């Protein structure tokens, strides 16, 4: 059984998480702002292509506030990550070793991977923010232990 019952639920939860982070960065939240600044400094436009359920999410950190686009191909990504929805959910809990996932093809990446890997410490604060967000929206049932 998958974490997300369908693409709509995944869009609502994952899209909502990134839109919330974008809003918080724009409002000056130090954690969210730090993530945005690190991504913006590197001109990151990142696209996630999720399977099971099928959904794409693009984060454009070159804009302020960050644009978060669902199933939209209007931006050219610097990096694209293809993975299943359950792996995405585990990743944002901080439960996926990115280097290992890339090696085993659990996550397939296109783009400047060394540059992206260097940004991993910059996005690490989101690993605590994601479970907190799930609780805030009444989905504590999805929080991994």
PDB file of C-alpha atoms in Angstrom, residues 18-118:
ATOM      1  CA  UNK A  18       6.654  23.319  -0.446  1.00  0.00           C
ATOM      2  CA  UNK A  19       4.179  26.174  -0.834  1.00  0.00           C
ATOM      3  CA  UNK A  20       4.178  26.552   2.946  1.00  0.00           C
ATOM      4  CA  UNK A  21       7.995  26.626   2.972  1.00  0.00           C
ATOM      5  CA  UNK A  22       7.971  29.250   0.207  1.00  0.00           C
ATOM      6  CA  UNK A  23       5.479  31.396   2.107  1.00  0.00           C
ATOM      7  CA  UNK A  24       7.456  31.076   5.326  1.00  0.00           C
ATOM      8  CA  UNK A  25      10.676  32.056   3.540  1.00  0.00           C
ATOM      9  CA  UNK A  26       8.972  35.141   2.109  1.00  0.00           C
ATOM     10  CA  UNK A  27       7.737  36.026   5.605  1.00  0.00           C
ATOM     11  CA  UNK A  28      11.285  35.834   6.964  1.00  0.00           C
ATOM     12  CA  UNK A  29      11.223  32.487   8.780  1.00  0.00           C
ATOM     13  CA  UNK A  30      14.973  31.895   9.293  1.00  0.00           C
ATOM     14  CA  UNK A  31      14.935  28.176   8.475  1.00  0.00           C
ATOM     15  CA  UNK A  32      12.822  28.464   5.319  1.00  0.00           C
ATOM     16  CA  UNK A  33      14.634  31.635   4.260  1.00  0.00           C
ATOM     17  CA  UNK A  34      18.009  29.893   4.652  1.00  0.00           C
ATOM     18  CA  UNK A  35      16.889  27.029   2.423  1.00  0.00           C
ATOM     19  CA  UNK A  36      15.567  29.440  -0.208  1.00  0.00           C
ATOM     20  CA  UNK A  37      18.729  31.563  -0.156  1.00  0.00           C
ATOM     21  CA  UNK A  38      20.985  28.510  -0.595  1.00  0.00           C
ATOM     22  CA  UNK A  39      18.929  27.293  -3.547  1.00  0.00           C
ATOM     23  CA  UNK A  40      18.578  30.771  -5.070  1.00  0.00           C
ATOM     24  CA  UNK A  41      22.307  31.432  -4.824  1.00  0.00           C
ATOM     25  CA  UNK A  42      22.823  28.370  -7.017  1.00  0.00           C
ATOM     26  CA  UNK A  43      20.008  29.267  -9.462  1.00  0.00           C
ATOM     27  CA  UNK A  44      18.159  26.053  -8.685  1.00  0.00           C
ATOM     28  CA  UNK A  45      15.037  25.044 -10.531  1.00  0.00           C
ATOM     29  CA  UNK A  46      14.354  21.499  -9.403  1.00  0.00           C
ATOM     30  CA  UNK A  47      11.727  19.165 -10.797  1.00  0.00           C
ATOM     31  CA  UNK A  48      10.459  16.084  -9.005  1.00  0.00           C
ATOM     32  CA  UNK A  49       8.835  13.464 -11.201  1.00  0.00           C
ATOM     33  CA  UNK A  50       6.919  11.177  -8.900  1.00  0.00           C
ATOM     34  CA  UNK A  51       5.580   7.766  -9.855  1.00  0.00           C
ATOM     35  CA  UNK A  52       2.869   5.920  -7.984  1.00  0.00           C
ATOM     36  CA  UNK A  53       1.104   8.282  -7.861  1.00  0.00           C
ATOM     37  CA  UNK A  54       1.972  10.192 -11.018  1.00  0.00           C
ATOM     38  CA  UNK A  55       2.753  13.836 -10.297  1.00  0.00           C
ATOM     39  CA  UNK A  56       5.371  16.452 -11.044  1.00  0.00           C
ATOM     40  CA  UNK A  57       6.387  19.286  -8.778  1.00  0.00           C
ATOM     41  CA  UNK A  58       8.799  22.024  -9.794  1.00  0.00           C
ATOM     42  CA  UNK A  59      10.466  24.360  -7.325  1.00  0.00           C
ATOM     43  CA  UNK A  60      11.854  27.543  -8.850  1.00  0.00           C
ATOM     44  CA  UNK A  61      14.178  29.121  -6.295  1.00  0.00           C
ATOM     45  CA  UNK A  62      15.202  31.843  -8.756  1.00  0.00           C
ATOM     46  CA  UNK A  63      11.982  33.674  -7.910  1.00  0.00           C
ATOM     47  CA  UNK A  64      11.084  35.389  -4.658  1.00  0.00           C
ATOM     48  CA  UNK A  65       8.968  33.957  -3.237  1.00  0.00           C
ATOM     49  CA  UNK A  66       9.872  30.541  -4.620  1.00  0.00           C
ATOM     50  CA  UNK A  67       7.433  29.264  -7.194  1.00  0.00           C
ATOM     51  CA  UNK A  68       6.004  25.813  -6.539  1.00  0.00           C
ATOM     52  CA  UNK A  69       4.350  24.378  -9.636  1.00  0.00           C
ATOM     53  CA  UNK A  70       2.283  21.205  -9.865  1.00  0.00           C
ATOM     54  CA  UNK A  71       2.170  19.314 -13.179  1.00  0.00           C
ATOM     55  CA  UNK A  72       3.605  22.350 -14.951  1.00  0.00           C
ATOM     56  CA  UNK A  73       6.351  22.153 -17.561  1.00  0.00           C
ATOM     57  CA  UNK A  74       6.804  25.888 -18.127  1.00  0.00           C
ATOM     58  CA  UNK A  75      10.205  26.010 -16.364  1.00  0.00           C
ATOM     59  CA  UNK A  76      13.387  24.318 -17.474  1.00  0.00           C
ATOM     60  CA  UNK A  77      14.824  22.483 -14.482  1.00  0.00           C
ATOM     61  CA  UNK A  78      18.497  22.491 -13.573  1.00  0.00           C
ATOM     62  CA  UNK A  79      17.970  19.107 -11.931  1.00  0.00           C
ATOM     63  CA  UNK A  80      15.265  16.471 -12.254  1.00  0.00           C
ATOM     64  CA  UNK A  81      14.654  13.696  -9.756  1.00  0.00           C
ATOM     65  CA  UNK A  82      12.457  10.718 -10.625  1.00  0.00           C
ATOM     66  CA  UNK A  83      11.254   8.558  -7.752  1.00  0.00           C
ATOM     67  CA  UNK A  84       8.137   6.966  -6.354  1.00  0.00           C
ATOM     68  CA  UNK A  85       5.845   8.742  -3.940  1.00  0.00           C
ATOM     69  CA  UNK A  86       6.778   6.557  -0.983  1.00  0.00           C
ATOM     70  CA  UNK A  87      10.476   7.305  -1.481  1.00  0.00           C
ATOM     71  CA  UNK A  88       9.699  11.031  -1.662  1.00  0.00           C
ATOM     72  CA  UNK A  89       7.764  10.778   1.591  1.00  0.00           C
ATOM     73  CA  UNK A  90      10.661   8.920   3.260  1.00  0.00           C
ATOM     74  CA  UNK A  91      13.213  11.372   1.840  1.00  0.00           C
ATOM     75  CA  UNK A  92      11.506  14.431   3.322  1.00  0.00           C
ATOM     76  CA  UNK A  93      11.498  12.660   6.682  1.00  0.00           C
ATOM     77  CA  UNK A  94      15.296  12.413   6.360  1.00  0.00           C
ATOM     78  CA  UNK A  95      15.097   8.624   6.081  1.00  0.00           C
ATOM     79  CA  UNK A  96      16.730   8.201   2.646  1.00  0.00           C
ATOM     80  CA  UNK A  97      20.466   8.247   2.050  1.00  0.00           C
ATOM     81  CA  UNK A  98      20.553  10.247  -1.189  1.00  0.00           C
ATOM     82  CA  UNK A  99      23.937   8.969  -2.396  1.00  0.00           C
ATOM     83  CA  UNK A 100      22.842   5.346  -1.902  1.00  0.00           C
ATOM     84  CA  UNK A 101      19.429   5.985  -3.485  1.00  0.00           C
ATOM     85  CA  UNK A 102      21.132   7.497  -6.535  1.00  0.00           C
ATOM     86  CA  UNK A 103      23.557   4.571  -6.790  1.00  0.00           C
ATOM     87  CA  UNK A 104      20.789   1.971  -6.555  1.00  0.00           C
ATOM     88  CA  UNK A 105      18.515   3.978  -8.894  1.00  0.00           C
ATOM     89  CA  UNK A 106      15.812   4.262  -6.247  1.00  0.00           C
ATOM     90  CA  UNK A 107      16.104   7.914  -7.227  1.00  0.00           C
ATOM     91  CA  UNK A 108      17.131   8.744 -10.786  1.00  0.00           C
ATOM     92  CA  UNK A 109      18.674  12.171 -11.178  1.00  0.00           C
ATOM     93  CA  UNK A 110      19.497  14.301 -14.194  1.00  0.00           C
ATOM     94  CA  UNK A 111      21.554  17.445 -13.941  1.00  0.00           C
ATOM     95  CA  UNK A 112      24.635  18.599 -12.020  1.00  0.00           C
ATOM     96  CA  UNK A 113      24.459  15.944  -9.321  1.00  0.00           C
ATOM     97  CA  UNK A 114      27.672  16.942  -7.467  1.00  0.00           C
ATOM     98  CA  UNK A 115      26.328  20.506  -7.201  1.00  0.00           C
ATOM     99  CA  UNK A 116      22.995  19.211  -5.914  1.00  0.00           C
ATOM    100  CA  UNK A 117      24.648  16.901  -3.366  1.00  0.00           C
ATOM    101  CA  UNK A 118      26.586  19.875  -1.982  1.00  0.00           C
TER     102      UNK A 118
END
